[in-house]
Amino acid sequence: MQFEELSRLLEEIDKLSGRTDIISLLSSLFLKLGKEEVGPASYLLLGKVAPDFEHGELGLGEKLILRAISRASGATYELTRQRYSTLGDLGLVAAELATRGTTISLLEYTREGRGEHGKDARSGLTVIEIYHALKKIAATSGEGSQETKLSMLTELLSNSSPLARKYIARIVSGDIRLGLAELTVLASLSKAFAPDDKEAVERAFNITCDIGLVASTLANQSAQGVRRIKVQPGRPLKPMLAERSSSIDEILRRMGGRAAFEYKYDGERVQIHKSREGTKIFSRRTEDITGHFPDVVKAANTKLSAQEFIVEGEVVAIDQESGRMLPFQELMHRRRKHGVEEAMSRYPTRVELFDLLFVDGRDFTKEPYPKRRNRLVQLLSPSEDMAAAEQIVTDDHDRAEAFFESALEDGCEGVMAKTLSNKVGYEAGSRGWAWIKYKRDYKSSLADTIDLVIVGGFHGRGKRAGKIGGYLLAAPNGQGRYETACKVATGFSDEALVEMEDKLRSYVTPSRHPSVDSRLEADVWYRPAIVMEILGAELTISPVHTAALDEIRKGSGLAVRFPRYTGRLRTDKSPDEATSTQELLEMYRSQLKKL
Ligand code: AMP
């Protein structure tokens, strides 16, 4: 398929807003593609060229894209920037500048050189050609790579029609995702190739985190092929997630009267994979973070006696003198590319393992939790730097409460309860009642902190004049949109405000990001990217906010009352993993029950 045709279909999809309509059109798009194009197109639709764990995200800087658009169209950089401030979408800028007033350069371009592929600027490239060109751009690194990426992107744009430029610019900026969440693409693939096997498709994705692999398997081998996709060390699984509760009694009730309780460590979740190719560490967002933790790699290689495995645990920072656990923030010193060795000796860690998913050719994800834990304990020679999470199994309320108290004393956030049911395995990628987190926050009547996405900023007044003094926060609705839930302006030190503003600078957009639903006008808008942890007094119904709009009361959404920044950014969560509008609804309902 010509990329031009794909762009025309994307243009159609762009006009739709309902998820069902989008899925229908996308699935017919997949059926029109050649079999070998389905995988590459699936990556492109998500603004990638490979799965995240292979560093497949393009995410080119805004400035570089603007420069490429300017060069390809012959418009000055100033004009390109100006149009961007007005239009707020790099795709629109690329398309507009390609059509107006820039004929001279285009003419010159077509007359003088016809690009690497010897094609006329108007004839365009195929989907596969675009995919390979973008892959090449993504793979370019090291000294001088910015300049190389710039000329490659310029060439690509120059070889494309205005419409194709629009979608190339959106893909490379990551903005193709407007309304196109991973799950929407997955649902469309199911509809196209395996309408009766939606669950098998979802599982294949949850155990591989590779949309391109699932897509091309579906296109070539339909549902049968997808069922043959296996858990494989070296390829991360989506993490299993927990519901929350503020009562041990409720937890025991939900778990059939008896449960395992584990310390809930305050660190960073890691999935450790050992295969013939070596040992790798993946973050909760399934990114490869092996480089941050050479000490964890070493511990895994020496303390776990198997040739191949996948285990999961929490890395915690440890105080060098006392050996006690330190808060999560200390671990952030380890998130760096350079000086890892030095950071390793200054900020030692320990891994508390809490799950096992695969050992020596055997997939454990369908096994019940007690079996997985037993196998984990068998494999492990516990030491200072690697241990199995503290655990008790009980049906007794008081024992569980006492265990929770000792977890807090030992520097944990609370406890995680886990079901003993032999019907439940490791549910990759899903949040359910098989795991329940129990944290108590004495400062707040909301039982837990909430993680929301920063989508806007407000100018400060008085002492904070000239700075951003507060932020507009939103919750993901599970369908690629962000719905606002509060404005937060407390809990920030002056330094924290300055740091935050710096951090957010590269996410500023000239107007409200198209994926954000807001009734408030912010002074500055941000692309949803950074997740902030807050505490609130309670959830209320609000006509001003759009979170879970109309769900409780027509015309109103839900809002967090008296929100307060806890000082912690959840860099381990992507924006669509923040507390969802669905979770807010559940929290609101359980709050009502307690009254
Ligand atoms: P939250 O991030 O607040 O939704 O809490 C869930 C997180 O707690 C998991 O993703 C893990 O990173 C972390 N965690 C700490 N200890 C455990 C444990 N024993 N079992 C499972 N998750 C744990």
Coordinates of C-alpha atoms and ligand atoms in Angstrom, one line a residue:
M1 CA 0.0 0.0 0.0
Q2 CA 1.2 3.5 -0.7
F3 CA 1.7 5.5 2.4
E4 CA -0.5 8.1 0.7
E5 CA -3.5 5.7 0.9
L6 CA -2.8 4.9 4.5
S7 CA -2.8 8.6 5.2
R8 CA -6.2 9.0 3.5
L9 CA -7.6 6.3 5.7
L10 CA -6.0 7.9 8.8
E11 CA -7.6 11.2 7.7
E12 CA -11.0 9.4 7.8
I13 CA -10.3 7.9 11.2
D14 CA -9.2 11.3 12.5
K15 CA -12.7 12.6 11.9
L16 CA -14.3 10.0 14.1
S17 CA -14.6 10.2 17.9
G18 CA -16.5 7.1 19.0
R19 CA -14.3 4.2 19.8
T20 CA -16.5 1.6 18.1
D21 CA -16.4 3.6 14.8
I22 CA -12.6 4.0 15.0
I23 CA -12.2 0.2 15.6
S24 CA -14.4 -0.5 12.6
L25 CA -12.5 1.7 10.3
L26 CA -9.1 0.6 11.6
S27 CA -10.0 -3.1 11.2
S28 CA -11.0 -2.5 7.6
L29 CA -7.7 -0.7 7.1
F30 CA -5.8 -3.7 8.4
L31 CA -7.7 -6.0 5.9
K32 CA -6.7 -3.7 3.0
L33 CA -3.0 -3.9 3.9
G34 CA -0.7 -6.6 2.5
K35 CA 0.1 -9.3 5.1
E36 CA 3.6 -8.2 5.4
E37 CA 2.4 -4.6 6.0
V38 CA 0.2 -5.3 9.0
G39 CA 3.0 -5.5 11.6
P40 CA 4.8 -2.4 10.4
A41 CA 1.6 -0.4 10.1
S42 CA 0.6 -1.3 13.7
Y43 CA 3.9 0.1 15.0
L44 CA 3.5 3.2 13.0
L45 CA -0.1 3.8 14.3
L46 CA 1.4 4.0 17.8
G47 CA 4.3 6.2 16.8
K48 CA 6.9 3.5 17.0
V49 CA 9.0 1.3 14.8
A50 CA 9.6 -1.6 17.3
P51 CA 8.3 -2.5 20.8
D52 CA 9.3 -0.3 23.7
F53 CA 11.7 -2.9 25.1
E54 CA 13.7 -2.6 21.9
H55 CA 13.9 1.1 22.2
G56 CA 11.4 1.4 19.3
E57 CA 10.0 4.8 20.2
L58 CA 10.8 7.5 17.7
G59 CA 10.0 10.5 19.9
L60 CA 12.1 13.0 17.8
G61 CA 12.3 16.4 19.5
E62 CA 9.9 19.1 18.4
K63 CA 12.7 21.4 17.3
L64 CA 14.2 18.8 15.0
I65 CA 10.9 18.0 13.4
L66 CA 10.2 21.7 12.9
R67 CA 13.6 22.1 11.2
A68 CA 12.9 19.2 8.9
I69 CA 9.5 20.6 8.0
S70 CA 11.1 23.9 7.3
R71 CA 13.8 22.5 5.1
A72 CA 11.5 20.1 3.2
S73 CA 9.0 22.9 2.4
G74 CA 11.4 25.8 1.9
A75 CA 9.6 27.9 4.5
T76 CA 11.8 29.7 7.0
Y77 CA 12.3 28.2 10.4
E78 CA 10.6 31.3 11.9
L79 CA 7.5 30.9 9.8
T80 CA 7.4 27.1 10.6
R81 CA 7.5 27.9 14.3
Q82 CA 4.9 30.6 14.0
R83 CA 2.5 28.3 12.2
Y84 CA 3.1 25.7 14.9
S85 CA 2.2 28.2 17.7
T86 CA -1.1 28.9 15.8
L87 CA -2.0 25.4 14.7
G88 CA -0.6 23.4 17.6
D89 CA -0.1 20.2 15.6
L90 CA 3.1 19.4 13.7
G91 CA 1.2 17.4 11.2
L92 CA -1.0 20.3 10.2
V93 CA 2.1 22.5 9.9
A94 CA 3.9 20.0 7.7
A95 CA 0.8 19.7 5.4
E96 CA 0.0 23.4 5.2
L97 CA 3.6 24.5 4.4
A98 CA 3.9 21.8 1.8
T99 CA 0.9 23.1 -0.1
R100 CA 1.3 26.9 0.1
G101 CA 3.9 29.3 -1.0
T102 CA 6.7 26.8 -1.1
T103 CA 6.4 25.7 -4.7
I104 CA 9.8 27.1 -5.5
S105 CA 11.7 24.8 -3.2
L106 CA 9.5 21.8 -4.2
L107 CA 10.1 22.5 -7.8
E108 CA 13.7 22.9 -7.2
Y109 CA 13.8 19.7 -5.3
T110 CA 12.1 17.7 -8.0
R111 CA 14.1 19.3 -10.8
E112 CA 17.5 18.9 -9.1
G113 CA 17.5 15.7 -7.2
R114 CA 14.8 13.1 -6.9
G115 CA 15.8 11.8 -3.6
E116 CA 17.5 8.5 -2.7
H117 CA 14.8 6.4 -4.2
G118 CA 14.9 8.2 -7.5
K119 CA 11.2 9.0 -7.2
D120 CA 9.3 12.1 -8.1
A121 CA 8.1 14.0 -5.0
R122 CA 4.5 13.4 -6.0
S123 CA 4.7 9.6 -6.5
G124 CA 5.3 8.9 -2.8
L125 CA 6.5 6.0 -0.9
T126 CA 5.0 2.7 0.3
V127 CA 4.1 1.9 3.9
I128 CA 7.0 -0.4 4.1
E129 CA 9.4 2.1 2.7
I130 CA 8.3 4.7 5.2
Y131 CA 8.6 2.1 8.0
H132 CA 12.2 1.2 7.0
A133 CA 13.2 4.8 6.6
L134 CA 11.8 5.6 10.1
K135 CA 13.5 2.6 11.5
K136 CA 16.8 3.8 10.2
I137 CA 16.2 7.2 11.8
A138 CA 15.4 5.6 15.2
A139 CA 18.5 3.4 15.0
T140 CA 20.8 6.4 14.3
S141 CA 22.7 7.3 17.5
G142 CA 26.0 8.8 18.7
E143 CA 27.9 11.8 17.7
G144 CA 26.4 13.9 14.9
S145 CA 23.3 11.7 15.0
Q146 CA 20.9 14.7 15.3
E147 CA 22.2 16.2 12.0
T148 CA 21.8 12.8 10.3
K149 CA 18.3 12.3 11.6
L150 CA 17.4 15.8 10.4
S151 CA 18.5 15.1 6.9
M152 CA 16.9 11.7 6.7
L153 CA 13.6 13.1 8.0
T154 CA 13.9 16.1 5.6
E155 CA 14.4 13.7 2.7
L156 CA 11.4 11.6 3.7
L157 CA 9.1 14.6 4.0
S158 CA 10.4 16.0 0.7
N159 CA 9.5 12.7 -1.0
S160 CA 5.9 12.8 0.2
S161 CA 2.7 14.6 -0.6
P162 CA 1.2 17.2 1.8
L163 CA -1.2 14.6 3.3
A164 CA 1.6 12.0 3.8
R165 CA 3.7 14.7 5.4
K166 CA 1.0 15.4 7.9
Y167 CA 1.0 11.8 9.1
I168 CA 4.8 11.4 8.9
A169 CA 5.2 14.4 11.2
R170 CA 2.6 13.1 13.6
I171 CA 4.2 9.6 13.7
V172 CA 7.7 11.0 14.4
S173 CA 6.4 13.3 17.1
G174 CA 4.4 10.6 18.8
D175 CA 1.2 12.5 18.2
I176 CA -0.4 9.8 15.9
R177 CA -1.7 8.5 19.2
L178 CA -4.6 10.9 19.2
G179 CA -7.3 8.6 20.4
L180 CA -5.3 5.6 19.2
A181 CA -4.4 3.8 22.4
E182 CA -2.6 0.5 22.2
L183 CA -5.8 -1.3 23.2
T184 CA -7.8 0.4 20.3
V185 CA -5.2 -0.9 17.8
L186 CA -5.3 -4.3 19.4
A187 CA -9.1 -4.5 19.4
S188 CA -9.1 -3.5 15.7
L189 CA -6.6 -6.3 14.9
S190 CA -8.9 -8.8 16.7
K191 CA -11.9 -7.6 14.8
A192 CA -10.1 -7.9 11.5
F193 CA -8.4 -11.2 11.9
A194 CA -9.8 -13.1 14.9
P195 CA -13.2 -11.8 15.9
D196 CA -14.0 -14.8 18.0
D197 CA -10.7 -14.9 19.8
K198 CA -10.3 -11.6 21.4
E199 CA -9.0 -13.0 24.6
A200 CA -6.3 -15.0 22.9
V201 CA -5.2 -11.9 21.1
E202 CA -5.1 -9.9 24.3
R203 CA -3.2 -12.5 26.1
A204 CA -0.6 -12.7 23.3
F205 CA -0.1 -9.0 23.6
N206 CA 0.1 -9.0 27.4
I207 CA 2.7 -11.7 27.4
T208 CA 4.9 -10.2 24.6
C209 CA 4.3 -6.4 24.8
D210 CA 4.9 -6.4 21.0
I211 CA 2.0 -5.1 18.9
G212 CA 3.9 -5.7 15.7
L213 CA 4.5 -9.4 16.5
V214 CA 0.9 -10.0 17.4
A215 CA -0.3 -8.1 14.3
S216 CA 1.9 -9.9 11.8
T217 CA 1.1 -13.3 13.4
L218 CA -2.6 -12.5 13.1
A219 CA -2.3 -11.4 9.5
N220 CA -0.3 -14.5 8.5
Q221 CA -1.6 -17.3 10.8
S222 CA -4.8 -15.9 12.3
A223 CA -5.9 -16.9 15.8
Q224 CA -4.2 -20.3 15.8
G225 CA -0.8 -18.6 15.3
V226 CA -1.5 -16.2 18.1
R227 CA -2.3 -19.0 20.5
R228 CA 1.1 -20.5 19.8
I229 CA 2.8 -17.3 21.0
K230 CA 4.6 -18.2 24.2
V231 CA 6.1 -16.5 27.2
Q232 CA 9.8 -16.1 26.4
P233 CA 12.6 -14.8 28.5
G234 CA 14.0 -11.6 26.9
R235 CA 10.5 -10.3 26.1
P236 CA 8.7 -8.5 28.9
L237 CA 5.2 -9.3 30.1
K238 CA 2.7 -6.6 31.1
P239 CA 2.7 -6.4 34.9
M240 CA -0.2 -7.8 36.9
L241 CA -1.8 -5.0 38.8
A242 CA -3.7 -4.7 42.1
E243 CA -7.0 -3.3 43.3
R244 CA -7.0 -1.3 46.5
S245 CA -8.8 -1.6 49.7
S246 CA -8.8 0.2 53.1
S247 CA -10.0 -2.7 55.2
I248 CA -8.4 -6.1 56.1
D249 CA -11.8 -7.5 56.6
E250 CA -12.8 -6.7 53.0
I251 CA -9.6 -8.2 51.7
L252 CA -10.1 -11.5 53.6
R253 CA -13.7 -11.6 52.4
R254 CA -12.8 -11.0 48.8
M255 CA -10.1 -13.7 49.0
G256 CA -12.3 -16.4 50.4
G257 CA -11.3 -15.9 54.1
R258 CA -7.6 -16.6 53.8
A259 CA -4.8 -14.9 51.9
A260 CA -1.1 -14.3 51.6
F261 CA 0.1 -10.9 52.8
E262 CA 3.4 -9.5 51.7
Y263 CA 5.3 -6.4 52.5
K264 CA 4.6 -3.7 49.9
Y265 CA 8.0 -2.3 49.3
D266 CA 8.5 1.3 48.3
G267 CA 10.8 1.1 45.3
E268 CA 10.8 0.3 41.6
R269 CA 9.2 -2.7 40.1
V270 CA 11.5 -4.8 38.0
Q271 CA 11.0 -7.9 35.8
I272 CA 14.3 -9.8 35.6
H273 CA 14.8 -12.1 32.5
K274 CA 17.6 -14.5 32.1
S275 CA 18.0 -16.2 28.7
R276 CA 20.8 -17.6 26.6
E277 CA 21.3 -14.1 25.3
G278 CA 22.0 -12.8 28.8
T279 CA 20.2 -11.1 31.7
K280 CA 17.9 -8.1 31.2
I281 CA 15.8 -5.9 33.4
F282 CA 12.5 -4.4 32.4
S283 CA 10.7 -1.6 34.1
R284 CA 7.0 -1.6 35.0
R285 CA 6.5 0.3 31.7
T286 CA 8.3 -2.6 29.9
E287 CA 11.4 -0.5 29.0
D288 CA 14.8 -2.1 29.1
I289 CA 16.5 -0.6 32.2
T290 CA 19.3 -3.2 32.4
G291 CA 21.9 -0.4 32.2
H292 CA 20.7 1.2 35.5
F293 CA 21.2 -1.9 37.6
P294 CA 24.4 -3.9 36.9
D295 CA 24.3 -5.0 40.6
V296 CA 20.8 -6.5 40.2
V297 CA 22.0 -8.4 37.1
K298 CA 24.9 -9.8 39.1
A299 CA 22.7 -10.8 42.0
A300 CA 20.2 -12.5 39.7
N301 CA 22.9 -14.4 37.9
T302 CA 24.5 -15.6 41.1
K303 CA 21.5 -16.1 43.5
L304 CA 19.0 -17.8 41.3
S305 CA 19.9 -21.3 40.2
A306 CA 18.4 -21.7 36.8
Q307 CA 19.6 -21.3 33.2
E308 CA 16.6 -19.3 32.1
F309 CA 14.0 -17.5 34.2
I310 CA 11.6 -14.6 34.5
V311 CA 11.1 -13.3 38.1
E312 CA 9.6 -10.1 39.4
G313 CA 10.4 -8.0 42.4
E314 CA 10.8 -4.5 43.8
V315 CA 14.3 -2.9 43.9
V316 CA 14.7 -0.8 47.0
A317 CA 17.3 1.6 48.0
I318 CA 19.2 0.6 51.2
D319 CA 21.0 2.8 53.7
Q320 CA 24.7 1.8 53.6
E321 CA 25.2 2.1 57.4
S322 CA 22.1 0.6 58.8
G323 CA 21.0 -1.7 56.0
R324 CA 17.5 -0.2 56.4
M325 CA 15.2 0.5 53.5
L326 CA 15.1 4.1 52.2
P327 CA 12.2 5.8 50.5
F328 CA 11.6 5.5 46.8
Q329 CA 13.1 8.9 46.0
E330 CA 16.6 7.7 46.8
L331 CA 16.4 5.2 44.1
M332 CA 16.0 7.9 41.5
H333 CA 19.7 8.5 41.8
R334 CA 20.1 5.2 40.0
R335 CA 18.1 6.3 36.9
R336 CA 21.0 7.6 34.9
K337 CA 23.0 6.8 31.8
H338 CA 26.4 7.9 33.1
G339 CA 28.2 7.4 36.3
V340 CA 26.3 4.2 37.0
E341 CA 29.3 2.6 38.8
E342 CA 29.6 5.5 41.3
A343 CA 25.9 5.7 41.9
M344 CA 25.9 2.0 42.5
S345 CA 28.3 2.2 45.4
R346 CA 26.7 5.4 46.9
Y347 CA 23.1 4.1 46.6
P348 CA 23.1 0.4 47.1
T349 CA 20.0 -1.6 46.5
R350 CA 18.3 -4.8 47.4
V351 CA 15.7 -6.8 45.3
E352 CA 12.7 -8.2 47.1
L353 CA 11.4 -10.8 44.8
F354 CA 7.6 -11.5 44.8
D355 CA 6.9 -13.6 41.7
L356 CA 8.2 -16.1 39.3
L357 CA 6.7 -16.5 35.7
F358 CA 9.1 -18.8 33.9
V359 CA 11.9 -21.3 34.7
D360 CA 13.9 -23.4 32.3
G361 CA 11.5 -23.9 29.5
R362 CA 8.4 -23.9 31.7
D363 CA 5.8 -21.2 31.7
F364 CA 4.4 -20.6 35.2
T365 CA 1.9 -17.8 34.4
K366 CA -1.0 -20.1 34.5
E367 CA 0.0 -21.6 37.8
P368 CA -1.6 -20.4 41.1
Y369 CA 0.4 -17.9 43.2
P370 CA 1.4 -20.4 46.0
K371 CA 3.1 -22.6 43.4
R372 CA 4.9 -19.7 41.8
R373 CA 6.1 -18.5 45.2
N374 CA 7.3 -22.0 46.2
R375 CA 9.3 -22.4 43.0
L376 CA 10.8 -18.9 43.6
V377 CA 11.9 -19.8 47.1
Q378 CA 13.4 -23.1 45.9
L379 CA 15.5 -21.3 43.3
L380 CA 16.8 -18.5 45.4
S381 CA 19.8 -18.4 47.7
P382 CA 18.8 -15.4 49.8
S383 CA 21.4 -12.8 50.5
E384 CA 21.9 -9.1 51.4
D385 CA 21.1 -8.0 47.9
M386 CA 18.4 -10.4 46.9
A387 CA 15.6 -11.9 49.0
A388 CA 12.0 -13.2 48.8
A389 CA 9.4 -10.6 49.9
E390 CA 8.4 -11.0 53.6
Q391 CA 5.2 -13.0 53.7
I392 CA 2.6 -14.6 55.9
V393 CA -0.4 -16.7 55.0
T394 CA -3.3 -16.1 57.4
D395 CA -7.1 -16.1 57.9
D396 CA -6.8 -14.0 61.0
H397 CA -7.6 -10.3 60.9
D398 CA -5.4 -9.4 63.9
R399 CA -2.4 -11.2 62.5
A400 CA -2.8 -9.5 59.2
E401 CA -3.1 -6.1 61.0
A402 CA 0.1 -6.8 63.1
F403 CA 1.9 -7.8 59.9
F404 CA 0.9 -4.5 58.3
E405 CA 2.2 -2.5 61.3
S406 CA 5.5 -4.3 61.1
A407 CA 5.7 -3.5 57.4
L408 CA 5.2 0.2 58.1
E409 CA 7.9 0.0 60.8
D410 CA 10.3 -1.6 58.4
G411 CA 9.9 1.3 56.0
C412 CA 7.3 -0.2 53.6
E413 CA 4.2 1.5 52.2
G414 CA 1.8 -1.2 53.5
V415 CA 1.0 -4.7 52.4
M416 CA -0.1 -6.5 49.3
A417 CA -2.6 -9.3 49.7
K418 CA -2.6 -12.1 47.2
T419 CA -5.1 -14.8 46.5
L420 CA -4.4 -18.4 47.2
S421 CA -7.0 -19.6 44.8
N422 CA -5.8 -22.3 42.5
K423 CA -8.0 -21.0 39.7
V424 CA -6.0 -17.8 39.3
G425 CA -2.7 -17.4 37.6
Y426 CA -0.5 -14.4 36.8
E427 CA -2.9 -12.1 35.0
A428 CA -0.5 -10.1 32.9
G429 CA -1.7 -6.6 32.1
S430 CA -4.8 -6.7 34.2
R431 CA -5.9 -5.0 37.4
G432 CA -8.0 -7.3 39.5
W433 CA -8.9 -8.5 43.0
A434 CA -6.4 -11.3 42.9
W435 CA -3.9 -8.8 44.3
I436 CA -5.1 -6.1 46.7
K437 CA -2.9 -3.3 48.1
Y438 CA -3.6 -2.0 51.5
K439 CA -2.0 1.3 52.5
R440 CA -3.1 3.5 55.3
D441 CA -2.7 7.2 55.1
Y442 CA -3.4 8.8 58.4
K443 CA -3.2 12.3 56.9
S444 CA -6.1 11.7 54.5
S445 CA -9.5 10.2 54.4
L446 CA -8.8 8.9 50.9
A447 CA -7.2 5.5 51.6
D448 CA -4.6 5.9 49.0
T449 CA -2.6 8.3 46.9
I450 CA -3.8 9.0 43.4
D451 CA -1.6 9.3 40.3
L452 CA -2.7 11.9 37.8
V453 CA -1.3 13.2 34.6
I454 CA -0.2 16.9 34.3
V455 CA -2.0 18.4 31.3
G456 CA -1.9 22.2 32.1
G457 CA -0.3 24.9 34.3
F458 CA -1.5 28.1 35.9
H459 CA 0.6 31.2 36.5
G460 CA 1.3 31.8 40.2
R461 CA 0.4 34.9 42.1
G462 CA 2.1 36.9 44.9
K463 CA 5.3 35.1 45.9
R464 CA 4.9 32.8 42.9
A465 CA 4.3 35.5 40.3
G466 CA 6.3 34.8 37.1
K467 CA 6.3 31.1 37.8
I468 CA 3.8 28.3 37.2
G469 CA 2.1 28.0 40.6
G470 CA -0.3 25.2 40.1
Y471 CA -1.1 22.3 37.7
L472 CA -4.2 20.9 36.0
L473 CA -4.3 17.2 36.5
A474 CA -6.2 14.6 34.5
A475 CA -7.1 10.9 34.6
P476 CA -6.8 8.6 31.6
N477 CA -10.2 7.2 30.6
G478 CA -8.8 3.9 29.1
Q479 CA -9.6 5.0 25.6
G480 CA -6.7 7.4 24.9
R481 CA -8.3 10.5 26.4
Y482 CA -7.5 12.5 29.6
E483 CA -10.2 13.9 31.7
T484 CA -9.4 16.6 34.3
A485 CA -9.9 15.9 38.0
C486 CA -8.3 18.8 39.9
K487 CA -6.0 21.7 40.1
V488 CA -3.1 21.2 42.5
A489 CA -1.2 24.1 44.0
T490 CA -0.1 22.8 47.4
G491 CA 2.6 20.5 48.5
F492 CA 5.3 22.2 46.4
S493 CA 8.4 23.9 47.8
D494 CA 9.7 26.8 45.7
E495 CA 12.5 24.7 44.4
A496 CA 10.1 21.9 43.5
L497 CA 8.1 24.4 41.4
V498 CA 11.1 25.5 39.5
E499 CA 12.3 22.0 38.9
M500 CA 8.8 21.0 37.7
E501 CA 8.6 23.8 35.3
D502 CA 12.0 22.9 33.8
K503 CA 11.0 19.3 33.5
L504 CA 7.7 20.1 31.8
R505 CA 9.2 22.6 29.3
S506 CA 9.7 20.1 26.5
Y507 CA 6.1 19.0 26.8
V508 CA 4.5 22.4 26.3
T509 CA 2.0 22.6 23.5
P510 CA 0.7 25.8 22.0
S511 CA -2.9 24.9 22.8
R512 CA -4.8 22.2 24.7
H513 CA -3.5 18.8 23.6
P514 CA -6.2 17.1 21.5
S515 CA -6.4 14.1 23.8
V516 CA -7.3 16.3 26.8
D517 CA -10.9 17.0 27.8
S518 CA -11.1 20.1 29.9
R519 CA -13.6 22.8 30.7
L520 CA -10.9 24.9 32.3
E521 CA -8.6 27.1 30.3
A522 CA -5.0 26.6 31.5
D523 CA -2.3 29.3 31.1
V524 CA 0.1 26.7 29.7
W525 CA -0.9 23.4 28.2
Y526 CA 1.2 20.2 28.2
R527 CA 1.2 17.0 26.3
P528 CA 0.1 14.3 28.7
A529 CA 3.4 12.7 29.7
I530 CA 4.3 13.2 33.4
V531 CA 2.4 11.5 36.2
M532 CA 2.2 13.2 39.6
E533 CA 1.3 11.5 42.9
I534 CA -1.2 13.4 45.0
L535 CA -3.2 13.0 48.2
G536 CA -6.7 14.3 48.5
A537 CA -9.3 14.6 51.2
E538 CA -12.1 13.0 49.2
L539 CA -13.7 12.8 45.8
T540 CA -16.6 15.1 45.0
I541 CA -18.9 15.8 42.2
S542 CA -17.8 18.8 40.2
P543 CA -19.3 20.7 37.2
V544 CA -15.9 22.1 36.4
H545 CA -14.0 18.8 35.9
T546 CA -14.6 16.2 33.2
A547 CA -13.3 13.0 34.9
A548 CA -16.1 10.3 34.5
L549 CA -18.4 13.0 33.1
D550 CA -22.1 12.1 33.4
E551 CA -21.4 8.9 35.2
I552 CA -22.7 10.0 38.6
R553 CA -24.5 13.1 37.7
K554 CA -25.5 14.5 34.2
G555 CA -23.2 17.3 33.2
S556 CA -20.7 16.8 36.1
G557 CA -17.5 15.0 36.6
L558 CA -15.5 13.8 39.6
A559 CA -12.9 15.9 41.3
V560 CA -10.3 15.5 44.1
R561 CA -10.9 17.8 47.0
F562 CA -7.9 19.5 48.6
P563 CA -5.3 17.8 46.5
R564 CA -1.8 18.0 47.7
Y565 CA 1.4 17.0 45.8
T566 CA 3.2 14.3 47.8
G567 CA 6.6 15.3 46.3
R568 CA 6.8 12.2 44.1
L569 CA 6.6 12.0 40.3
R570 CA 5.6 8.6 39.1
T571 CA 8.3 8.2 36.5
D572 CA 7.6 4.5 36.6
K573 CA 4.1 5.0 35.2
S574 CA 3.2 6.1 31.7
P575 CA 0.3 8.5 31.4
D576 CA -2.2 5.8 30.5
E577 CA -1.1 3.9 33.6
A578 CA -2.1 6.7 35.9
T579 CA -5.2 6.3 38.1
S580 CA -8.0 5.9 35.6
T581 CA -11.4 7.5 35.6
Q582 CA -12.8 4.0 36.2
E583 CA -10.7 3.7 39.4
L584 CA -11.9 7.2 40.5
L585 CA -15.5 6.1 40.1
E586 CA -14.8 3.0 42.2
M587 CA -13.2 5.1 44.8
Y588 CA -16.1 7.5 44.8
R589 CA -18.6 4.7 45.2
S590 CA -16.6 3.0 48.0
Q591 CA -16.4 6.4 49.8
L592 CA -20.2 6.6 49.7
K593 CA -20.5 3.1 51.2
K594 CA -18.4 4.2 54.2
L595 CA -20.7 7.2 55.0
Ligands
AMP1 P1 0.8 0.9 43.0 O1 2.0 1.3 42.2 O2 0.6 1.8 44.2 O3 -0.4 0.6 42.2 O4 1.2 -0.5 43.8 C1 1.6 -1.6 43.1 C2 3.1 -1.7 43.1 O5 3.6 -2.1 44.3 C3 3.6 -2.8 42.2 O6 3.6 -2.5 40.8 C4 5.0 -3.1 42.7 O7 5.9 -2.2 42.1 C5 4.9 -2.7 44.2 N1 5.1 -3.8 45.1 C6 5.8 -3.7 46.2 N2 5.8 -4.8 46.9 C7 5.1 -5.7 46.2 C8 4.7 -7.0 46.4 N3 5.1 -7.7 47.5 N4 4.0 -7.6 45.5 C9 3.5 -6.9 44.4 N5 3.9 -5.7 44.2 C10 4.6 -5.0 45.1

